[in-house]
Coordinates of N, CA and C in Angstrom, one line a residue:
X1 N -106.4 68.0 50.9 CA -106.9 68.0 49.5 C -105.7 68.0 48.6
X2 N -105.6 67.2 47.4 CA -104.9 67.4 46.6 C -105.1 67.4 45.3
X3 N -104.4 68.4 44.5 CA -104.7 68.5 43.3 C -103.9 67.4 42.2
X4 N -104.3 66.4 41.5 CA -103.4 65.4 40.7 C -103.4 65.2 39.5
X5 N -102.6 65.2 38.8 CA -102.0 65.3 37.2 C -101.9 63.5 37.0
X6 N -102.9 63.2 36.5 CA -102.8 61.4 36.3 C -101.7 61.0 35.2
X7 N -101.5 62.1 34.7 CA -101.0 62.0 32.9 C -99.0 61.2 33.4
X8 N -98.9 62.5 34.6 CA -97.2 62.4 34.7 C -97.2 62.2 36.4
X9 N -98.6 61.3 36.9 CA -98.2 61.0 38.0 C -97.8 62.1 39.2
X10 N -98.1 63.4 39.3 CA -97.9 64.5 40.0 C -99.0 65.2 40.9
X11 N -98.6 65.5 42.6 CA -99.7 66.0 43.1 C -99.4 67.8 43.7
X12 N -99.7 68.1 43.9 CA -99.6 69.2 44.4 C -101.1 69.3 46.1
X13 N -100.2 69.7 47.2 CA -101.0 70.0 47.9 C -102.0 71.1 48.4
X14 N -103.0 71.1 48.4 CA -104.0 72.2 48.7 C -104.5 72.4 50.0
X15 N -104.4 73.5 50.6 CA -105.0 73.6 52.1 C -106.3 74.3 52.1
X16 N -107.0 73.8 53.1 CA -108.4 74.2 53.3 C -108.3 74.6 54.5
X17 N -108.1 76.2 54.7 CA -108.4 76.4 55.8 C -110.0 77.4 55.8
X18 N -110.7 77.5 56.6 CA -111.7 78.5 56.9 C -112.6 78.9 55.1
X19 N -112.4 78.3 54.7 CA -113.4 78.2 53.4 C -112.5 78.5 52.1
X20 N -111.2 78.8 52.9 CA -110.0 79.4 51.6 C -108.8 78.2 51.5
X21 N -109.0 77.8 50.0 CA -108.5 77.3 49.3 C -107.0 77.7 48.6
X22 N -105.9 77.1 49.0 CA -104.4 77.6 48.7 C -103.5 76.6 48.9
X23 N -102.4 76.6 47.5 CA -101.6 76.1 47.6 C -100.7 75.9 48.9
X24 N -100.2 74.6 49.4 CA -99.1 74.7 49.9 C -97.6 74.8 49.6
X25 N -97.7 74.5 48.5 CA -95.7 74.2 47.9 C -95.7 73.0 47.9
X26 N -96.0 71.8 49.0 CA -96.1 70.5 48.6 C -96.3 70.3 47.3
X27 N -95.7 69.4 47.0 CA -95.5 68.9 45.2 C -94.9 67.6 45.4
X28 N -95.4 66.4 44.5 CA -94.4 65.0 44.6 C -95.2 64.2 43.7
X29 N -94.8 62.6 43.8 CA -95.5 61.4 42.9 C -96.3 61.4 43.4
X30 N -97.4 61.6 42.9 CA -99.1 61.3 43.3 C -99.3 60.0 43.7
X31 N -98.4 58.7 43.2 CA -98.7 57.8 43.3 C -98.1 57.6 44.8
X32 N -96.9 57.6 45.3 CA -96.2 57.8 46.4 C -96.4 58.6 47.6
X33 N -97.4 59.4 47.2 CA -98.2 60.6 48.2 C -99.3 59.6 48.9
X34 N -100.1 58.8 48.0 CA -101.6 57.9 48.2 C -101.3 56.6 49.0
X35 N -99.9 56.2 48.6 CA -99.6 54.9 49.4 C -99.3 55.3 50.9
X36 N -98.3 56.8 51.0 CA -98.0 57.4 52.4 C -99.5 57.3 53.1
X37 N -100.3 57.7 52.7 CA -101.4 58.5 53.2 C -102.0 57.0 53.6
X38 N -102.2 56.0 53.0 CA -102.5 54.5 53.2 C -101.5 54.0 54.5
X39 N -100.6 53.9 53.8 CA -99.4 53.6 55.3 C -99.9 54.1 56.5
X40 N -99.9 55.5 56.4 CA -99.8 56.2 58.0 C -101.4 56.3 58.6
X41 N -102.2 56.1 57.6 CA -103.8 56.4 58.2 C -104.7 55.5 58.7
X42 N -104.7 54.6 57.2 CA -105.2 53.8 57.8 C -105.4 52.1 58.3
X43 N -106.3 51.8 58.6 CA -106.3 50.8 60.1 C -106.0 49.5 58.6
X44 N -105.3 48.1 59.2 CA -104.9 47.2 58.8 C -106.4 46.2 57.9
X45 N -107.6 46.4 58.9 CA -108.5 45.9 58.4 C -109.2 46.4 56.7
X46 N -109.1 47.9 56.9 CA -109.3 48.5 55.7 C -108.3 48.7 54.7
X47 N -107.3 48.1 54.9 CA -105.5 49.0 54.0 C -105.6 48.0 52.4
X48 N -106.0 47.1 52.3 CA -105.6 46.3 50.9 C -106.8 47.3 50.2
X49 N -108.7 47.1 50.4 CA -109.1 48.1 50.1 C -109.0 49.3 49.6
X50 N -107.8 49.8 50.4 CA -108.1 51.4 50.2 C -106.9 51.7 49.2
X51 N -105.3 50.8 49.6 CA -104.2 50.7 48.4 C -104.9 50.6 47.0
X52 N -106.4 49.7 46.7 CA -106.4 49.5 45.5 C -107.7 50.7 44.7
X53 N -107.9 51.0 45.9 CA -108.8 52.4 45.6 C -108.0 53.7 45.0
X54 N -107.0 53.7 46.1 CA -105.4 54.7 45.8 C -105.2 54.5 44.8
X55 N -104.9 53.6 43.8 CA -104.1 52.9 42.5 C -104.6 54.1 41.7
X56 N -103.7 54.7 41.2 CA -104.1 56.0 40.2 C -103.8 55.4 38.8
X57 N -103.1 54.1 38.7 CA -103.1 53.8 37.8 C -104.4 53.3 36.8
X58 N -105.5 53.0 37.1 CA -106.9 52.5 37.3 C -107.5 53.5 37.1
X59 N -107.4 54.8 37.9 CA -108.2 56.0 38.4 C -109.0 56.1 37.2
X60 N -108.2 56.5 36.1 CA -108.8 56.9 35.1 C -110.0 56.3 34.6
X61 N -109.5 54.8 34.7 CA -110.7 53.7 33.5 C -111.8 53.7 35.0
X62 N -111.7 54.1 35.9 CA -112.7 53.9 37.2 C -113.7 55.5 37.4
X63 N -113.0 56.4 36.4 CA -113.7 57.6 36.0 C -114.3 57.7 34.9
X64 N -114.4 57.0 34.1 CA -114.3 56.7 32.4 C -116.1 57.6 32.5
X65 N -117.0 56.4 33.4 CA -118.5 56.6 33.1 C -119.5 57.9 34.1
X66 N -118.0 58.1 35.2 CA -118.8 58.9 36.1 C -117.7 59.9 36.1
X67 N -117.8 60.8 37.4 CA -117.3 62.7 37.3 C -116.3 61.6 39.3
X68 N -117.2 61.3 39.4 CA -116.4 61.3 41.0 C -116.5 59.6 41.1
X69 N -115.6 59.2 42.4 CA -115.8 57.5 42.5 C -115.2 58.2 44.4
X70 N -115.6 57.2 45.1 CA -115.6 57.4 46.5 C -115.8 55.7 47.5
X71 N -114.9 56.5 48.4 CA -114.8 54.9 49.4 C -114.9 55.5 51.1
X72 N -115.4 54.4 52.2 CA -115.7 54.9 53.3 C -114.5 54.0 53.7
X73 N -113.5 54.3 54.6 CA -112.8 53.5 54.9 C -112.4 53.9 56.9
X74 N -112.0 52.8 57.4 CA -111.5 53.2 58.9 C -110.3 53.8 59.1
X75 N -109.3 54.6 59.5 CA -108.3 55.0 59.9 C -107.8 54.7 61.3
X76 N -106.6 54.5 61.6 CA -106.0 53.9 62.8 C -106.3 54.8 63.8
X77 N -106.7 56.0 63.6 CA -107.2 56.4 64.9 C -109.0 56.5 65.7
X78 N -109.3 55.4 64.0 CA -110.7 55.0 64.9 C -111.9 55.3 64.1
X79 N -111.3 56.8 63.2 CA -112.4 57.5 62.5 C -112.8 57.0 61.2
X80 N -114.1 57.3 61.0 CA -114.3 56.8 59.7 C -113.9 58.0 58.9
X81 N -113.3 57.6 57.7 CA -113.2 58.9 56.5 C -114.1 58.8 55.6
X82 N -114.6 59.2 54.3 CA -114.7 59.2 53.4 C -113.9 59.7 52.3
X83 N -113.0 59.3 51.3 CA -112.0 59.4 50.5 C -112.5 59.7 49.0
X84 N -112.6 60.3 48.6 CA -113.4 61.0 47.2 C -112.3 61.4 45.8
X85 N -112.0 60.9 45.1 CA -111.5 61.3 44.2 C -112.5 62.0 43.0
X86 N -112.8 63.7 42.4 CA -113.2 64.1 41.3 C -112.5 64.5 40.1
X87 N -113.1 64.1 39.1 CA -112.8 64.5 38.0 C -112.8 66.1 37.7
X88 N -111.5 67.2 37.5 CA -111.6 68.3 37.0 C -110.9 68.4 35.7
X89 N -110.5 67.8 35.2 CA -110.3 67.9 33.3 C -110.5 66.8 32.8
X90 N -111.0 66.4 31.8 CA -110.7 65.4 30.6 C -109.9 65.6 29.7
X91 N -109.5 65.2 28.8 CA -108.9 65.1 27.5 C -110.0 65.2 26.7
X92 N -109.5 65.4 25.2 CA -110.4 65.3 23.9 C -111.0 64.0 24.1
X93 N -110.6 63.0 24.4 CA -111.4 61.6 24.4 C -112.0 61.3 25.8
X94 N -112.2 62.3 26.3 CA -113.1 62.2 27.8 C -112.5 61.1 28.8
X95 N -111.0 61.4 28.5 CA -110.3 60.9 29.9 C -110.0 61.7 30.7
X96 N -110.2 61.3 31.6 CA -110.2 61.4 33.1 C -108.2 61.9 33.2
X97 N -107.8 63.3 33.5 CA -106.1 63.8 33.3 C -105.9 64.4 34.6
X98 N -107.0 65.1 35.4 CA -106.5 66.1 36.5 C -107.8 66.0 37.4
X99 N -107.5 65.3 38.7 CA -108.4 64.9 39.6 C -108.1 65.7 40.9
X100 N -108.8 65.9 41.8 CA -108.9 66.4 43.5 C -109.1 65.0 44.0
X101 N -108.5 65.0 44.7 CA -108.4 64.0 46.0 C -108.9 65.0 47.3
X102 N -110.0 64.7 47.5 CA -110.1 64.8 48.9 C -110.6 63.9 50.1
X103 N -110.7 64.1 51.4 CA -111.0 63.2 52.2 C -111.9 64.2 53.6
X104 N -112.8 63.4 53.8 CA -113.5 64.0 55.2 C -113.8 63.2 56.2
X105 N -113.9 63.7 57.4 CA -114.2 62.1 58.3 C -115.7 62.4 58.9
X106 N -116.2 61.1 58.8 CA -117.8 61.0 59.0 C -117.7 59.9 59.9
X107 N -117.3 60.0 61.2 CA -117.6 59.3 62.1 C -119.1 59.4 62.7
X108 N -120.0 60.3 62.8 CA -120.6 60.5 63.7 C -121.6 60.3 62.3
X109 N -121.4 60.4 61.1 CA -122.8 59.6 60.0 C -122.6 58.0 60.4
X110 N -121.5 57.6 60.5 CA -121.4 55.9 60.3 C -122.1 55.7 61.6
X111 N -121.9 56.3 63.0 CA -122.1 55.8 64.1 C -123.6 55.9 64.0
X112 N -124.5 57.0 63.6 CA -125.8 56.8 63.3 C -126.3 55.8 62.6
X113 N -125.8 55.6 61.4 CA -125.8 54.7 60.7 C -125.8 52.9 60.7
X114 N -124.7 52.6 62.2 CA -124.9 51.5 62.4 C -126.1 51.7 63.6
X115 N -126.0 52.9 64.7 CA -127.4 52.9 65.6 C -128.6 52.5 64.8
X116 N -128.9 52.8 63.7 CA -130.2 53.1 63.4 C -129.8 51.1 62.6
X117 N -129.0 50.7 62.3 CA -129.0 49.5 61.7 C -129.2 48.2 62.4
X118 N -128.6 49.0 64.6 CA -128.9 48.1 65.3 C -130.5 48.3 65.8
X119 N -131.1 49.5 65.5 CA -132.4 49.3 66.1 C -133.1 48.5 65.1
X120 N -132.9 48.6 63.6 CA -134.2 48.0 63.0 C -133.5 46.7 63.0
X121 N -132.7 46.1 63.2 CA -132.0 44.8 63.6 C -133.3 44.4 64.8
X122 N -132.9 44.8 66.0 CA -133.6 44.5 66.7 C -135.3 44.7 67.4
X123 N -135.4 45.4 66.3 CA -137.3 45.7 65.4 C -137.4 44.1 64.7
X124 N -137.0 43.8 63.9 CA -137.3 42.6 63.1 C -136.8 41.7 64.6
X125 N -136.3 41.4 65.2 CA -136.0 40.6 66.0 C -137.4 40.3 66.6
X126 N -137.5 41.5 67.6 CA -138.8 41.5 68.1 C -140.0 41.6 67.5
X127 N -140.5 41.7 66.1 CA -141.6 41.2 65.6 C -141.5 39.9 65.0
X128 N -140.3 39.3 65.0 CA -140.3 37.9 64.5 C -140.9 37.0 66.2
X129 N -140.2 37.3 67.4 CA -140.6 36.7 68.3 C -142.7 37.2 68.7
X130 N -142.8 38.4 68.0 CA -144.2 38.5 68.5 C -145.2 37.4 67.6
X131 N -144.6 37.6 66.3 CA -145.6 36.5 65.6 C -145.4 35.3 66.0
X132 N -144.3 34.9 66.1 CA -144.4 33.3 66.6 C -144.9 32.9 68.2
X133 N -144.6 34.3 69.4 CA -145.5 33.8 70.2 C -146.9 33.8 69.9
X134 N -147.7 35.0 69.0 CA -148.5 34.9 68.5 C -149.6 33.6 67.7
X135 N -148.4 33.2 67.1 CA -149.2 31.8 66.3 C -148.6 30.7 67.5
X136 N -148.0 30.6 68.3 CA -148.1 29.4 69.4 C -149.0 29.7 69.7
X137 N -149.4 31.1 70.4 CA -150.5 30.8 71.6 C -152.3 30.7 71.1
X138 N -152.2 31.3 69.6 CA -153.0 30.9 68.9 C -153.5 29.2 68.5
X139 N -152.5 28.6 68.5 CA -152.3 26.9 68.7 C -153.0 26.5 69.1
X140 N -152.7 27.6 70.4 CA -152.4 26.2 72.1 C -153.9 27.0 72.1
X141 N -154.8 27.9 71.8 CA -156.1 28.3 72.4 C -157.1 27.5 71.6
X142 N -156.4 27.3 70.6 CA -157.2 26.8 69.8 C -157.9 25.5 69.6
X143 N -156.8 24.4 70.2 CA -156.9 23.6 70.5 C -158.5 22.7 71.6
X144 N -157.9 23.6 72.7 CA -159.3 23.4 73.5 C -160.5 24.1 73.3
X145 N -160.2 25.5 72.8 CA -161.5 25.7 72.7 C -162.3 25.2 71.3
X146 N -162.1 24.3 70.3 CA -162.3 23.1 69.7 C -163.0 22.2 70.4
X147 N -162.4 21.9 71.6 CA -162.9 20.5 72.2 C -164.2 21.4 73.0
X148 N -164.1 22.6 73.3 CA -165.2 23.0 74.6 C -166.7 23.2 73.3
X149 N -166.0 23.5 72.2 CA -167.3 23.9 71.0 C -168.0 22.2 70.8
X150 N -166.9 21.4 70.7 CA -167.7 20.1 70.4 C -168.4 19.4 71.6
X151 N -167.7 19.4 72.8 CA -168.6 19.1 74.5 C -170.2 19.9 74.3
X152 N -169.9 21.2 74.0 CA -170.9 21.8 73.9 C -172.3 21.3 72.9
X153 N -171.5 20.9 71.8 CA -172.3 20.4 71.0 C -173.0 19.1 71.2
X154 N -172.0 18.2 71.5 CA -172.6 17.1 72.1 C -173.8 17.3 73.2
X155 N -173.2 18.3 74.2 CA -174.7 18.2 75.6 C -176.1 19.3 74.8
X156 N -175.7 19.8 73.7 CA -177.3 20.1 73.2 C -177.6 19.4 72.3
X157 N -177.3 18.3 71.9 CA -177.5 17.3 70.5 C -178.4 16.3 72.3
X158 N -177.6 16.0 73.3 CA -178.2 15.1 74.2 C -178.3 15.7 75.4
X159 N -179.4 16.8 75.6 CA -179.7 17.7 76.4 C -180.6 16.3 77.8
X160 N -181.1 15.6 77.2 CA -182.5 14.8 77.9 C -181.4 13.7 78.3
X161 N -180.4 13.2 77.9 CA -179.6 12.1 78.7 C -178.3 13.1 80.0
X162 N -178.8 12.9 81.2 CA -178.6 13.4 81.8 C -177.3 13.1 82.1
X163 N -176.9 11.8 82.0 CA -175.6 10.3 82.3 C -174.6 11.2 81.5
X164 N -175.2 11.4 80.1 CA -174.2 12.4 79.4 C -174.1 13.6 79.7
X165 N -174.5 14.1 79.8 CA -174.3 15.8 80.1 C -173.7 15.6 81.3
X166 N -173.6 15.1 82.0 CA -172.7 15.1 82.8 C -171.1 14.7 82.6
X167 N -171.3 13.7 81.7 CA -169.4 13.0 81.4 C -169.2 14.5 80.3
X168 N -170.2 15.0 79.7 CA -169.7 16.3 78.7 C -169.2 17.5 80.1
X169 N -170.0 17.6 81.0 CA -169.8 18.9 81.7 C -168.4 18.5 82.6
X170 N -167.8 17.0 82.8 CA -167.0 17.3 83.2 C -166.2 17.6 82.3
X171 N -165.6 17.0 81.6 CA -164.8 17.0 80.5 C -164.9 18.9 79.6
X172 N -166.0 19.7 79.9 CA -165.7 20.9 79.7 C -165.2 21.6 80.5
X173 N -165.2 21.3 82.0 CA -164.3 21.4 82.8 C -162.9 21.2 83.0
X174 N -162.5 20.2 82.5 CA -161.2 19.6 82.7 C -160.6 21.2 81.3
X175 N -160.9 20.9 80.3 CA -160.7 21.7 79.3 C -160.7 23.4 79.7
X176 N -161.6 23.5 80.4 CA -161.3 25.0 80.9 C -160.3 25.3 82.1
X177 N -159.9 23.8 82.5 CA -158.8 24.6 83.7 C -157.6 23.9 82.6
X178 N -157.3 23.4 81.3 CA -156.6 23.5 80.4 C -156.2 24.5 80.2
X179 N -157.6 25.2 79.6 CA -157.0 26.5 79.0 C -157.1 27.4 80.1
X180 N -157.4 27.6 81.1 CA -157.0 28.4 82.3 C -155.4 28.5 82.7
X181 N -154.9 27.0 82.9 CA -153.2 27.0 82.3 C -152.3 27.7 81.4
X182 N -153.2 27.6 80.4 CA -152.1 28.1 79.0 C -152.3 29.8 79.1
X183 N -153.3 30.3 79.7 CA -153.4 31.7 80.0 C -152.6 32.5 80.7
X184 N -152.8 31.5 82.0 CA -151.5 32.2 83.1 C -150.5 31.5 82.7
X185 N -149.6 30.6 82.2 CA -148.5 30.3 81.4 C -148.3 31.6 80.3
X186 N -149.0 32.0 79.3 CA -148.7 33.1 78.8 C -148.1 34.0 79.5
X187 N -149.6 34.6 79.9 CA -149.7 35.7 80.8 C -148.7 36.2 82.0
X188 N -147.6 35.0 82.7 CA -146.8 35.5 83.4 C -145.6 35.7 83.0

């Protein structure tokens, strides 16, 4: 944790041990402190990010409308941090003069965070595949049983021509081992 003077560019460092809060003697350029802590921490993928987050020169006009501003960034040993700069003084004109920097590592929030982003990932995966087998096999049933409603209708419209009810009863047949197919094709 560090305590920082934006005005003259100055940090002082603060130790957090066991709930107590105390100077170390560390003291330097706040600005030169933030770039170290970038250099040695963290990972190459997150470092342009986090330099321009670090920019204390900015800090202020990036405090102007809020009390705190905050970034999740990776560090080369893997962890996620979260990096929090607060506002504890303003000036008469409600700038932003004397900030805490602090940092915590939330690996085990992100890791939940992406678990829970890969399950409903693959929740929408699998209701997209249910509807669509859904409306195929709705299709494919629909199809014949169309043709078995109209065979049917035809051999009661010509119940007394026997010639027909016969080319209908095969032809309901052919249609039911149709859809007898598309059932066990589902189905297995």
């Amino acid at each position: 944790m560090y305590r920082i003077v934006l005005e003259n560019d100055q940090y002082e460092e603060i130790s957090a041990e066991q709930e107590i809060h105390r100077l170390t003697g560390k003291v330097g350029l706040a600005s030169e402190k933030m770039k170290e802590i970038c250099d040695n921490f963290v990972c190459q993928e997150h470092y342009d990010m986090v330099l321009k987050f670090f920019d204390l020169s900015t800090l202020a006009d990036r405090l102007k409308n809020d009390d705190t501003t905050a970034l999740e960034y990776k560090a080369k040993d893997g962890n996620w941090h979260l990096a929090r700069f607060i506002v504890k003084i303003r000036n008469e004109e409600g700038r932003a003069i004397h900030v805490l920097y602090v940092t915590r590592i939330i690996s085990e929030t992100k890791r939940r965070e992406e678990s829970l982003a890969l399950m409903a990932e693959r929740a929408k995966r699998e209701s997209e595949a249910k509807t669509d087998f859904l409306s195929q096999i709705s299709h494919d049933i629909r199809t014949p049983m169309n043709a078995v409603r109209g065979f049917t209708k035809i051999a009661r419209e010509n119940i007394d021509n026997k010639e027909k009810c016969v080319m209908v009863w095969i032809r309901l047949i052919l249609q039911a081992t149709i859809f007898n197919r598309l059932l066990t094709m589902y189905w297995i």
